Amino acid sequence: MENEFFFVILIFLYLILCFVVGATATSIGRRFKVFFILSFLLSPIVGFVVLSIIGESKYAINYDYIRAGITKICPYCANVIRKKAIVCQYCHRDLAEQNKKDVEIKE
């Protein structure tokens, strides 16, 4: 009876650690399900190691900067550029007209 209780507690703690790995993955722009399943099948320690190796998602960081108003997407080449850019650093197109249109639309 005591062994069964200990086993249930151990499984519960294992699932909590898997959820922690998934939540950590979500907070740095990775998918919860992928890291939860990875942690469940291999171990939460392996999940944390893999998560620390691959690091933050570049796309999640860019999305946060766009939402904060620091950067925007170039309308010509779709790369992430600074919001106040006059010329795109990737396609070298003039953004002055596009910036004027954005200001007119806001007003």
PDB file of N, CA and C in Angstrom:
ATOM      1  N   MET A   1       0.825  -1.199   0.000  1.00  0.00           N
ATOM      2  CA  MET A   1       0.000   0.000   0.000  1.00  0.00           C
ATOM      3  C   MET A   1       0.871   1.264   0.000  1.00  0.00           C
ATOM      4  N   GLU A   2       1.899   1.242   0.828  1.00  0.00           N
ATOM      5  CA  GLU A   2       2.781   2.399   0.917  1.00  0.00           C
ATOM      6  C   GLU A   2       3.590   2.576  -0.365  1.00  0.00           C
ATOM      7  N   ASN A   3       3.974   1.478  -0.998  1.00  0.00           N
ATOM      8  CA  ASN A   3       4.715   1.548  -2.251  1.00  0.00           C
ATOM      9  C   ASN A   3       3.868   2.136  -3.377  1.00  0.00           C
ATOM     10  N   GLU A   4       2.585   1.810  -3.400  1.00  0.00           N
ATOM     11  CA  GLU A   4       1.685   2.347  -4.421  1.00  0.00           C
ATOM     12  C   GLU A   4       1.546   3.862  -4.273  1.00  0.00           C
ATOM     13  N   PHE A   5       1.409   4.311  -3.034  1.00  0.00           N
ATOM     14  CA  PHE A   5       1.299   5.744  -2.779  1.00  0.00           C
ATOM     15  C   PHE A   5       2.565   6.470  -3.216  1.00  0.00           C
ATOM     16  N   PHE A   6       3.715   5.915  -2.899  1.00  0.00           N
ATOM     17  CA  PHE A   6       4.989   6.497  -3.301  1.00  0.00           C
ATOM     18  C   PHE A   6       5.106   6.546  -4.827  1.00  0.00           C
ATOM     19  N   PHE A   7       4.663   5.486  -5.506  1.00  0.00           N
ATOM     20  CA  PHE A   7       4.704   5.430  -6.966  1.00  0.00           C
ATOM     21  C   PHE A   7       3.795   6.496  -7.585  1.00  0.00           C
ATOM     22  N   VAL A   8       2.619   6.705  -7.036  1.00  0.00           N
ATOM     23  CA  VAL A   8       1.677   7.722  -7.538  1.00  0.00           C
ATOM     24  C   VAL A   8       2.271   9.115  -7.351  1.00  0.00           C
ATOM     25  N   ILE A   9       2.869   9.372  -6.219  1.00  0.00           N
ATOM     26  CA  ILE A   9       3.513  10.665  -5.962  1.00  0.00           C
ATOM     27  C   ILE A   9       4.668  10.879  -6.935  1.00  0.00           C
ATOM     28  N   LEU A  10       5.446   9.859  -7.200  1.00  0.00           N
ATOM     29  CA  LEU A  10       6.571   9.947  -8.123  1.00  0.00           C
ATOM     30  C   LEU A  10       6.094  10.272  -9.542  1.00  0.00           C
ATOM     31  N   ILE A  11       5.040   9.614  -9.993  1.00  0.00           N
ATOM     32  CA  ILE A  11       4.480   9.900 -11.321  1.00  0.00           C
ATOM     33  C   ILE A  11       3.940  11.322 -11.377  1.00  0.00           C
ATOM     34  N   PHE A  12       3.279  11.758 -10.329  1.00  0.00           N
ATOM     35  CA  PHE A  12       2.744  13.117 -10.268  1.00  0.00           C
ATOM     36  C   PHE A  12       3.864  14.148 -10.361  1.00  0.00           C
ATOM     37  N   LEU A  13       4.951  13.950  -9.642  1.00  0.00           N
ATOM     38  CA  LEU A  13       6.088  14.866  -9.701  1.00  0.00           C
ATOM     39  C   LEU A  13       6.740  14.849 -11.082  1.00  0.00           C
ATOM     40  N   TYR A  14       6.806  13.674 -11.703  1.00  0.00           N
ATOM     41  CA  TYR A  14       7.363  13.545 -13.046  1.00  0.00           C
ATOM     42  C   TYR A  14       6.536  14.356 -14.043  1.00  0.00           C
ATOM     43  N   LEU A  15       5.209  14.263 -13.947  1.00  0.00           N
ATOM     44  CA  LEU A  15       4.328  15.033 -14.841  1.00  0.00           C
ATOM     45  C   LEU A  15       4.452  16.535 -14.596  1.00  0.00           C
ATOM     46  N   ILE A  16       4.588  16.926 -13.342  1.00  0.00           N
ATOM     47  CA  ILE A  16       4.766  18.348 -13.030  1.00  0.00           C
ATOM     48  C   ILE A  16       6.058  18.865 -13.663  1.00  0.00           C
ATOM     49  N   LEU A  17       7.135  18.098 -13.576  1.00  0.00           N
ATOM     50  CA  LEU A  17       8.397  18.508 -14.203  1.00  0.00           C
ATOM     51  C   LEU A  17       8.266  18.586 -15.724  1.00  0.00           C
ATOM     52  N   CYS A  18       7.507  17.678 -16.307  1.00  0.00           N
ATOM     53  CA  CYS A  18       7.267  17.743 -17.759  1.00  0.00           C
ATOM     54  C   CYS A  18       6.508  19.008 -18.125  1.00  0.00           C
ATOM     55  N   PHE A  19       5.508  19.381 -17.306  1.00  0.00           N
ATOM     56  CA  PHE A  19       4.773  20.623 -17.536  1.00  0.00           C
ATOM     57  C   PHE A  19       5.669  21.837 -17.376  1.00  0.00           C
ATOM     58  N   VAL A  20       6.584  21.796 -16.420  1.00  0.00           N
ATOM     59  CA  VAL A  20       7.512  22.908 -16.217  1.00  0.00           C
ATOM     60  C   VAL A  20       8.402  23.080 -17.446  1.00  0.00           C
ATOM     61  N   VAL A  21       8.875  21.978 -18.012  1.00  0.00           N
ATOM     62  CA  VAL A  21       9.687  22.058 -19.231  1.00  0.00           C
ATOM     63  C   VAL A  21       8.862  22.655 -20.367  1.00  0.00           C
ATOM     64  N   GLY A  22       7.620  22.203 -20.512  1.00  0.00           N
ATOM     65  CA  GLY A  22       6.748  22.744 -21.559  1.00  0.00           C
ATOM     66  C   GLY A  22       6.463  24.227 -21.372  1.00  0.00           C
ATOM     67  N   ALA A  23       6.214  24.638 -20.135  1.00  0.00           N
ATOM     68  CA  ALA A  23       5.953  26.057 -19.858  1.00  0.00           C
ATOM     69  C   ALA A  23       7.189  26.905 -20.114  1.00  0.00           C
ATOM     70  N   THR A  24       8.345  26.388 -19.760  1.00  0.00           N
ATOM     71  CA  THR A  24       9.595  27.107 -20.030  1.00  0.00           C
ATOM     72  C   THR A  24       9.798  27.254 -21.532  1.00  0.00           C
ATOM     73  N   ALA A  25       9.507  26.198 -22.262  1.00  0.00           N
ATOM     74  CA  ALA A  25       9.633  26.249 -23.719  1.00  0.00           C
ATOM     75  C   ALA A  25       8.706  27.311 -24.307  1.00  0.00           C
ATOM     76  N   THR A  26       7.501  27.385 -23.810  1.00  0.00           N
ATOM     77  CA  THR A  26       6.553  28.387 -24.291  1.00  0.00           C
ATOM     78  C   THR A  26       7.042  29.796 -24.003  1.00  0.00           C
ATOM     79  N   SER A  27       7.657  29.991 -22.857  1.00  0.00           N
ATOM     80  CA  SER A  27       8.108  31.334 -22.493  1.00  0.00           C
ATOM     81  C   SER A  27       9.257  31.835 -23.357  1.00  0.00           C
ATOM     82  N   ILE A  28       9.981  30.930 -24.022  1.00  0.00           N
ATOM     83  CA  ILE A  28      11.068  31.371 -24.893  1.00  0.00           C
ATOM     84  C   ILE A  28      10.745  31.135 -26.369  1.00  0.00           C
ATOM     85  N   GLY A  29       9.462  30.978 -26.662  1.00  0.00           N
ATOM     86  CA  GLY A  29       9.028  30.922 -28.050  1.00  0.00           C
ATOM     87  C   GLY A  29       9.057  29.552 -28.690  1.00  0.00           C
ATOM     88  N   ARG A  30       9.109  28.507 -27.907  1.00  0.00           N
ATOM     89  CA  ARG A  30       9.082  27.143 -28.438  1.00  0.00           C
ATOM     90  C   ARG A  30       7.723  26.516 -28.153  1.00  0.00           C
ATOM     91  N   ARG A  31       7.468  25.370 -28.747  1.00  0.00           N
ATOM     92  CA  ARG A  31       6.157  24.731 -28.616  1.00  0.00           C
ATOM     93  C   ARG A  31       6.058  23.875 -27.357  1.00  0.00           C
ATOM     94  N   PHE A  32       4.948  24.101 -26.638  1.00  0.00           N
ATOM     95  CA  PHE A  32       4.704  23.380 -25.389  1.00  0.00           C
ATOM     96  C   PHE A  32       4.622  21.879 -25.615  1.00  0.00           C
ATOM     97  N   LYS A  33       3.798  21.461 -26.594  1.00  0.00           N
ATOM     98  CA  LYS A  33       3.551  20.031 -26.812  1.00  0.00           C
ATOM     99  C   LYS A  33       4.830  19.263 -27.124  1.00  0.00           C
ATOM    100  N   VAL A  34       5.666  19.842 -27.968  1.00  0.00           N
ATOM    101  CA  VAL A  34       6.896  19.164 -28.375  1.00  0.00           C
ATOM    102  C   VAL A  34       7.777  18.887 -27.163  1.00  0.00           C
ATOM    103  N   PHE A  35       7.966  19.886 -26.321  1.00  0.00           N
ATOM    104  CA  PHE A  35       8.863  19.712 -25.183  1.00  0.00           C
ATOM    105  C   PHE A  35       8.226  18.927 -24.052  1.00  0.00           C
ATOM    106  N   PHE A  36       6.910  18.994 -23.946  1.00  0.00           N
ATOM    107  CA  PHE A  36       6.241  18.150 -22.953  1.00  0.00           C
ATOM    108  C   PHE A  36       6.398  16.681 -23.322  1.00  0.00           C
ATOM    109  N   ILE A  37       6.158  16.355 -24.593  1.00  0.00           N
ATOM    110  CA  ILE A  37       6.285  14.968 -25.040  1.00  0.00           C
ATOM    111  C   ILE A  37       7.741  14.500 -24.951  1.00  0.00           C
ATOM    112  N   LEU A  38       8.675  15.349 -25.356  1.00  0.00           N
ATOM    113  CA  LEU A  38      10.092  15.010 -25.242  1.00  0.00           C
ATOM    114  C   LEU A  38      10.460  14.716 -23.795  1.00  0.00           C
ATOM    115  N   SER A  39      10.007  15.551 -22.896  1.00  0.00           N
ATOM    116  CA  SER A  39      10.297  15.360 -21.474  1.00  0.00           C
ATOM    117  C   SER A  39       9.621  14.115 -20.929  1.00  0.00           C
ATOM    118  N   PHE A  40       8.420  13.869 -21.380  1.00  0.00           N
ATOM    119  CA  PHE A  40       7.692  12.694 -20.892  1.00  0.00           C
ATOM    120  C   PHE A  40       8.337  11.403 -21.366  1.00  0.00           C
ATOM    121  N   LEU A  41       8.745  11.361 -22.634  1.00  0.00           N
ATOM    122  CA  LEU A  41       9.316  10.130 -23.190  1.00  0.00           C
ATOM    123  C   LEU A  41      10.754   9.881 -22.737  1.00  0.00           C
ATOM    124  N   LEU A  42      11.560  10.920 -22.699  1.00  0.00           N
ATOM    125  CA  LEU A  42      12.968  10.732 -22.350  1.00  0.00           C
ATOM    126  C   LEU A  42      13.227  11.034 -20.875  1.00  0.00           C
ATOM    127  N   SER A  43      12.987  12.253 -20.478  1.00  0.00           N
ATOM    128  CA  SER A  43      13.034  12.674 -19.076  1.00  0.00           C
ATOM    129  C   SER A  43      13.009  14.195 -19.055  1.00  0.00           C
ATOM    130  N   PRO A  44      12.515  14.770 -17.967  1.00  0.00           N
ATOM    131  CA  PRO A  44      12.526  16.233 -17.878  1.00  0.00           C
ATOM    132  C   PRO A  44      13.936  16.816 -17.931  1.00  0.00           C
ATOM    133  N   ILE A  45      14.911  16.092 -17.443  1.00  0.00           N
ATOM    134  CA  ILE A  45      16.290  16.582 -17.489  1.00  0.00           C
ATOM    135  C   ILE A  45      16.748  16.714 -18.938  1.00  0.00           C
ATOM    136  N   VAL A  46      16.450  15.710 -19.752  1.00  0.00           N
ATOM    137  CA  VAL A  46      16.793  15.773 -21.173  1.00  0.00           C
ATOM    138  C   VAL A  46      16.049  16.925 -21.838  1.00  0.00           C
ATOM    139  N   GLY A  47      14.786  17.124 -21.473  1.00  0.00           N
ATOM    140  CA  GLY A  47      14.020  18.243 -22.022  1.00  0.00           C
ATOM    141  C   GLY A  47      14.661  19.579 -21.718  1.00  0.00           C
ATOM    142  N   PHE A  48      15.093  19.777 -20.465  1.00  0.00           N
ATOM    143  CA  PHE A  48      15.763  21.026 -20.097  1.00  0.00           C
ATOM    144  C   PHE A  48      17.093  21.199 -20.827  1.00  0.00           C
ATOM    145  N   VAL A  49      17.833  20.118 -20.981  1.00  0.00           N
ATOM    146  CA  VAL A  49      19.122  20.200 -21.672  1.00  0.00           C
ATOM    147  C   VAL A  49      18.915  20.591 -23.130  1.00  0.00           C
ATOM    148  N   VAL A  50      17.976  19.935 -23.799  1.00  0.00           N
ATOM    149  CA  VAL A  50      17.697  20.266 -25.203  1.00  0.00           C
ATOM    150  C   VAL A  50      17.213  21.705 -25.319  1.00  0.00           C
ATOM    151  N   LEU A  51      16.360  22.117 -24.410  1.00  0.00           N
ATOM    152  CA  LEU A  51      15.845  23.487 -24.427  1.00  0.00           C
ATOM    153  C   LEU A  51      16.956  24.507 -24.219  1.00  0.00           C
ATOM    154  N   SER A  52      17.874  24.216 -23.335  1.00  0.00           N
ATOM    155  CA  SER A  52      18.970  25.155 -23.100  1.00  0.00           C
ATOM    156  C   SER A  52      19.945  25.192 -24.269  1.00  0.00           C
ATOM    157  N   ILE A  53      20.089  24.078 -24.979  1.00  0.00           N
ATOM    158  CA  ILE A  53      20.993  24.044 -26.132  1.00  0.00           C
ATOM    159  C   ILE A  53      20.426  24.842 -27.299  1.00  0.00           C
ATOM    160  N   ILE A  54      19.135  24.647 -27.608  1.00  0.00           N
ATOM    161  CA  ILE A  54      18.578  25.342 -28.779  1.00  0.00           C
ATOM    162  C   ILE A  54      18.212  26.790 -28.487  1.00  0.00           C
ATOM    163  N   GLY A  55      17.958  27.129 -27.246  1.00  0.00           N
ATOM    164  CA  GLY A  55      17.740  28.520 -26.857  1.00  0.00           C
ATOM    165  C   GLY A  55      16.438  29.127 -27.334  1.00  0.00           C
ATOM    166  N   GLU A  56      16.420  30.455 -27.311  1.00  0.00           N
ATOM    167  CA  GLU A  56      15.216  31.200 -27.669  1.00  0.00           C
ATOM    168  C   GLU A  56      14.953  31.155 -29.162  1.00  0.00           C
ATOM    169  N   SER A  57      13.683  31.239 -29.492  1.00  0.00           N
ATOM    170  CA  SER A  57      13.284  31.281 -30.886  1.00  0.00           C
ATOM    171  C   SER A  57      13.494  32.686 -31.435  1.00  0.00           C
ATOM    172  N   LYS A  58      14.187  32.789 -32.535  1.00  0.00           N
ATOM    173  CA  LYS A  58      14.444  34.088 -33.173  1.00  0.00           C
ATOM    174  C   LYS A  58      13.131  34.762 -33.573  1.00  0.00           C
ATOM    175  N   TYR A  59      12.187  33.956 -34.026  1.00  0.00           N
ATOM    176  CA  TYR A  59      10.915  34.508 -34.479  1.00  0.00           C
ATOM    177  C   TYR A  59      10.091  35.059 -33.329  1.00  0.00           C
ATOM    178  N   ALA A  60      10.161  34.419 -32.185  1.00  0.00           N
ATOM    179  CA  ALA A  60       9.434  34.914 -31.017  1.00  0.00           C
ATOM    180  C   ALA A  60      10.002  36.239 -30.544  1.00  0.00           C
ATOM    181  N   ILE A  61      11.322  36.370 -30.585  1.00  0.00           N
ATOM    182  CA  ILE A  61      11.962  37.623 -30.187  1.00  0.00           C
ATOM    183  C   ILE A  61      11.546  38.738 -31.140  1.00  0.00           C
ATOM    184  N   ASN A  62      11.580  38.460 -32.444  1.00  0.00           N
ATOM    185  CA  ASN A  62      11.176  39.463 -33.426  1.00  0.00           C
ATOM    186  C   ASN A  62       9.723  39.864 -33.236  1.00  0.00           C
ATOM    187  N   TYR A  63       8.851  38.916 -32.952  1.00  0.00           N
ATOM    188  CA  TYR A  63       7.440  39.220 -32.745  1.00  0.00           C
ATOM    189  C   TYR A  63       7.260  40.125 -31.536  1.00  0.00           C
ATOM    190  N   ASP A  64       8.001  39.869 -30.470  1.00  0.00           N
ATOM    191  CA  ASP A  64       7.913  40.725 -29.279  1.00  0.00           C
ATOM    192  C   ASP A  64       8.372  42.143 -29.594  1.00  0.00           C
ATOM    193  N   TYR A  65       9.439  42.287 -30.392  1.00  0.00           N
ATOM    194  CA  TYR A  65       9.916  43.617 -30.768  1.00  0.00           C
ATOM    195  C   TYR A  65       8.908  44.335 -31.655  1.00  0.00           C
ATOM    196  N   ILE A  66       8.251  43.615 -32.540  1.00  0.00           N
ATOM    197  CA  ILE A  66       7.235  44.233 -33.401  1.00  0.00           C
ATOM    198  C   ILE A  66       6.062  44.706 -32.560  1.00  0.00           C
ATOM    199  N   ARG A  67       5.611  43.859 -31.629  1.00  0.00           N
ATOM    200  CA  ARG A  67       4.499  44.253 -30.754  1.00  0.00           C
ATOM    201  C   ARG A  67       4.852  45.451 -29.889  1.00  0.00           C
ATOM    202  N   ALA A  68       6.103  45.548 -29.481  1.00  0.00           N
ATOM    203  CA  ALA A  68       6.541  46.664 -28.635  1.00  0.00           C
ATOM    204  C   ALA A  68       6.761  47.939 -29.440  1.00  0.00           C
ATOM    205  N   GLY A  69       6.758  47.839 -30.775  1.00  0.00           N
ATOM    206  CA  GLY A  69       6.939  49.015 -31.610  1.00  0.00           C
ATOM    207  C   GLY A  69       8.387  49.367 -31.881  1.00  0.00           C
ATOM    208  N   ILE A  70       9.290  48.464 -31.602  1.00  0.00           N
ATOM    209  CA  ILE A  70      10.715  48.715 -31.829  1.00  0.00           C
ATOM    210  C   ILE A  70      11.078  48.434 -33.285  1.00  0.00           C
ATOM    211  N   THR A  71      10.487  47.379 -33.839  1.00  0.00           N
ATOM    212  CA  THR A  71      10.773  47.003 -35.223  1.00  0.00           C
ATOM    213  C   THR A  71       9.474  46.870 -36.013  1.00  0.00           C
ATOM    214  N   LYS A  72       9.630  46.694 -37.323  1.00  0.00           N
ATOM    215  CA  LYS A  72       8.482  46.449 -38.199  1.00  0.00           C
ATOM    216  C   LYS A  72       8.950  45.546 -39.335  1.00  0.00           C
ATOM    217  N   ILE A  73       8.031  45.155 -40.184  1.00  0.00           N
ATOM    218  CA  ILE A  73       8.355  44.294 -41.320  1.00  0.00           C
ATOM    219  C   ILE A  73       8.436  45.161 -42.570  1.00  0.00           C
ATOM    220  N   CYS A  74       9.503  44.985 -43.341  1.00  0.00           N
ATOM    221  CA  CYS A  74       9.648  45.714 -44.601  1.00  0.00           C
ATOM    222  C   CYS A  74       8.528  45.280 -45.545  1.00  0.00           C
ATOM    223  N   PRO A  75       7.801  46.227 -46.143  1.00  0.00           N
ATOM    224  CA  PRO A  75       6.701  45.855 -47.039  1.00  0.00           C
ATOM    225  C   PRO A  75       7.168  45.271 -48.368  1.00  0.00           C
ATOM    226  N   TYR A  76       8.447  45.394 -48.678  1.00  0.00           N
ATOM    227  CA  TYR A  76       8.957  44.914 -49.957  1.00  0.00           C
ATOM    228  C   TYR A  76       9.604  43.533 -49.851  1.00  0.00           C
ATOM    229  N   CYS A  77      10.419  43.314 -48.812  1.00  0.00           N
ATOM    230  CA  CYS A  77      11.148  42.043 -48.722  1.00  0.00           C
ATOM    231  C   CYS A  77      10.732  41.195 -47.516  1.00  0.00           C
ATOM    232  N   ALA A  78       9.885  41.731 -46.644  1.00  0.00           N
ATOM    233  CA  ALA A  78       9.334  41.024 -45.484  1.00  0.00           C
ATOM    234  C   ALA A  78      10.374  40.672 -44.422  1.00  0.00           C
ATOM    235  N   ASN A  79      11.490  41.377 -44.377  1.00  0.00           N
ATOM    236  CA  ASN A  79      12.471  41.196 -43.308  1.00  0.00           C
ATOM    237  C   ASN A  79      12.156  42.145 -42.164  1.00  0.00           C
ATOM    238  N   VAL A  80      12.614  41.805 -40.980  1.00  0.00           N
ATOM    239  CA  VAL A  80      12.396  42.650 -39.810  1.00  0.00           C
ATOM    240  C   VAL A  80      13.436  43.758 -39.808  1.00  0.00           C
ATOM    241  N   ILE A  81      12.953  45.006 -39.724  1.00  0.00           N
ATOM    242  CA  ILE A  81      13.832  46.179 -39.720  1.00  0.00           C
ATOM    243  C   ILE A  81      13.418  47.105 -38.587  1.00  0.00           C
ATOM    244  N   ARG A  82      14.250  48.085 -38.287  1.00  0.00           N
ATOM    245  CA  ARG A  82      13.904  49.069 -37.258  1.00  0.00           C
ATOM    246  C   ARG A  82      12.724  49.916 -37.717  1.00  0.00           C
ATOM    247  N   LYS A  83      11.927  50.338 -36.755  1.00  0.00           N
ATOM    248  CA  LYS A  83      10.696  51.056 -37.086  1.00  0.00           C
ATOM    249  C   LYS A  83      10.975  52.386 -37.788  1.00  0.00           C
ATOM    250  N   LYS A  84      12.024  53.077 -37.417  1.00  0.00           N
ATOM    251  CA  LYS A  84      12.309  54.392 -37.983  1.00  0.00           C
ATOM    252  C   LYS A  84      13.225  54.330 -39.199  1.00  0.00           C
ATOM    253  N   ALA A  85      13.416  53.136 -39.755  1.00  0.00           N
ATOM    254  CA  ALA A  85      14.308  52.995 -40.909  1.00  0.00           C
ATOM    255  C   ALA A  85      13.762  53.754 -42.111  1.00  0.00           C
ATOM    256  N   ILE A  86      14.656  54.410 -42.837  1.00  0.00           N
ATOM    257  CA  ILE A  86      14.297  55.144 -44.051  1.00  0.00           C
ATOM    258  C   ILE A  86      14.573  54.284 -45.280  1.00  0.00           C
ATOM    259  N   VAL A  87      15.627  53.452 -45.180  1.00  0.00           N
ATOM    260  CA  VAL A  87      15.987  52.523 -46.253  1.00  0.00           C
ATOM    261  C   VAL A  87      16.128  51.144 -45.627  1.00  0.00           C
ATOM    262  N   CYS A  88      15.554  50.139 -46.275  1.00  0.00           N
ATOM    263  CA  CYS A  88      15.660  48.771 -45.775  1.00  0.00           C
ATOM    264  C   CYS A  88      17.102  48.296 -45.904  1.00  0.00           C
ATOM    265  N   GLN A  89      17.617  47.712 -44.836  1.00  0.00           N
ATOM    266  CA  GLN A  89      19.004  47.251 -44.862  1.00  0.00           C
ATOM    267  C   GLN A  89      19.179  45.979 -45.672  1.00  0.00           C
ATOM    268  N   TYR A  90      18.101  45.319 -46.033  1.00  0.00           N
ATOM    269  CA  TYR A  90      18.196  44.076 -46.788  1.00  0.00           C
ATOM    270  C   TYR A  90      17.971  44.293 -48.289  1.00  0.00           C
ATOM    271  N   CYS A  91      16.861  44.942 -48.649  1.00  0.00           N
ATOM    272  CA  CYS A  91      16.566  45.122 -50.074  1.00  0.00           C
ATOM    273  C   CYS A  91      16.954  46.516 -50.581  1.00  0.00           C
ATOM    274  N   HIS A  92      17.361  47.404 -49.681  1.00  0.00           N
ATOM    275  CA  HIS A  92      17.836  48.753 -50.003  1.00  0.00           C
ATOM    276  C   HIS A  92      16.776  49.606 -50.708  1.00  0.00           C
ATOM    277  N   ARG A  93      15.514  49.351 -50.424  1.00  0.00           N
ATOM    278  CA  ARG A  93      14.452  50.161 -51.012  1.00  0.00           C
ATOM    279  C   ARG A  93      14.114  51.308 -50.063  1.00  0.00           C
ATOM    280  N   ASP A  94      13.663  52.382 -50.648  1.00  0.00           N
ATOM    281  CA  ASP A  94      13.320  53.583 -49.908  1.00  0.00           C
ATOM    282  C   ASP A  94      11.989  53.366 -49.184  1.00  0.00           C
ATOM    283  N   LEU A  95      11.992  53.603 -47.894  1.00  0.00           N
ATOM    284  CA  LEU A  95      10.787  53.420 -47.093  1.00  0.00           C
ATOM    285  C   LEU A  95      10.142  54.735 -46.694  1.00  0.00           C
ATOM    286  N   ALA A  96      10.676  55.843 -47.165  1.00  0.00           N
ATOM    287  CA  ALA A  96      10.148  57.152 -46.783  1.00  0.00           C
ATOM    288  C   ALA A  96       8.684  57.289 -47.196  1.00  0.00           C
ATOM    289  N   GLU A  97       8.350  56.869 -48.402  1.00  0.00           N
ATOM    290  CA  GLU A  97       6.954  56.951 -48.862  1.00  0.00           C
ATOM    291  C   GLU A  97       6.062  56.051 -48.021  1.00  0.00           C
ATOM    292  N   GLN A  98       6.549  54.868 -47.715  1.00  0.00           N
ATOM    293  CA  GLN A  98       5.766  53.938 -46.907  1.00  0.00           C
ATOM    294  C   GLN A  98       5.546  54.509 -45.500  1.00  0.00           C
ATOM    295  N   ASN A  99       6.564  55.164 -44.928  1.00  0.00           N
ATOM    296  CA  ASN A  99       6.416  55.780 -43.613  1.00  0.00           C
ATOM    297  C   ASN A  99       5.388  56.904 -43.650  1.00  0.00           C
ATOM    298  N   LYS A 100       5.361  57.682 -44.736  1.00  0.00           N
ATOM    299  CA  LYS A 100       4.368  58.750 -44.876  1.00  0.00           C
ATOM    300  C   LYS A 100       2.961  58.168 -44.953  1.00  0.00           C
ATOM    301  N   LYS A 101       2.795  57.062 -45.685  1.00  0.00           N
ATOM    302  CA  LYS A 101       1.488  56.421 -45.781  1.00  0.00           C
ATOM    303  C   LYS A 101       1.029  55.916 -44.423  1.00  0.00           C
ATOM    304  N   ASP A 102       1.955  55.352 -43.656  1.00  0.00           N
ATOM    305  CA  ASP A 102       1.615  54.854 -42.323  1.00  0.00           C
ATOM    306  C   ASP A 102       1.160  55.998 -41.423  1.00  0.00           C
ATOM    307  N   VAL A 103       1.817  57.148 -41.517  1.00  0.00           N
ATOM    308  CA  VAL A 103       1.450  58.294 -40.700  1.00  0.00           C
ATOM    309  C   VAL A 103       0.064  58.818 -41.112  1.00  0.00           C
ATOM    310  N   GLU A 104      -0.203  58.863 -42.423  1.00  0.00           N
ATOM    311  CA  GLU A 104      -1.501  59.329 -42.906  1.00  0.00           C
ATOM    312  C   GLU A 104      -2.624  58.422 -42.463  1.00  0.00           C
ATOM    313  N   ILE A 105      -2.382  57.129 -42.471  1.00  0.00           N
ATOM    314  CA  ILE A 105      -3.406  56.179 -42.069  1.00  0.00           C
ATOM    315  C   ILE A 105      -3.715  56.328 -40.578  1.00  0.00           C
ATOM    316  N   LYS A 106      -2.694  56.559 -39.759  1.00  0.00           N
ATOM    317  CA  LYS A 106      -2.903  56.713 -38.321  1.00  0.00           C
ATOM    318  C   LYS A 106      -3.667  57.981 -37.984  1.00  0.00           C
ATOM    319  N   GLU A 107      -3.459  59.014 -38.788  1.00  0.00           N
ATOM    320  CA  GLU A 107      -4.141  60.289 -38.511  1.00  0.00           C
ATOM    321  C   GLU A 107      -5.531  60.216 -39.002  1.00  0.00           C
TER     322      GLU A 107
END
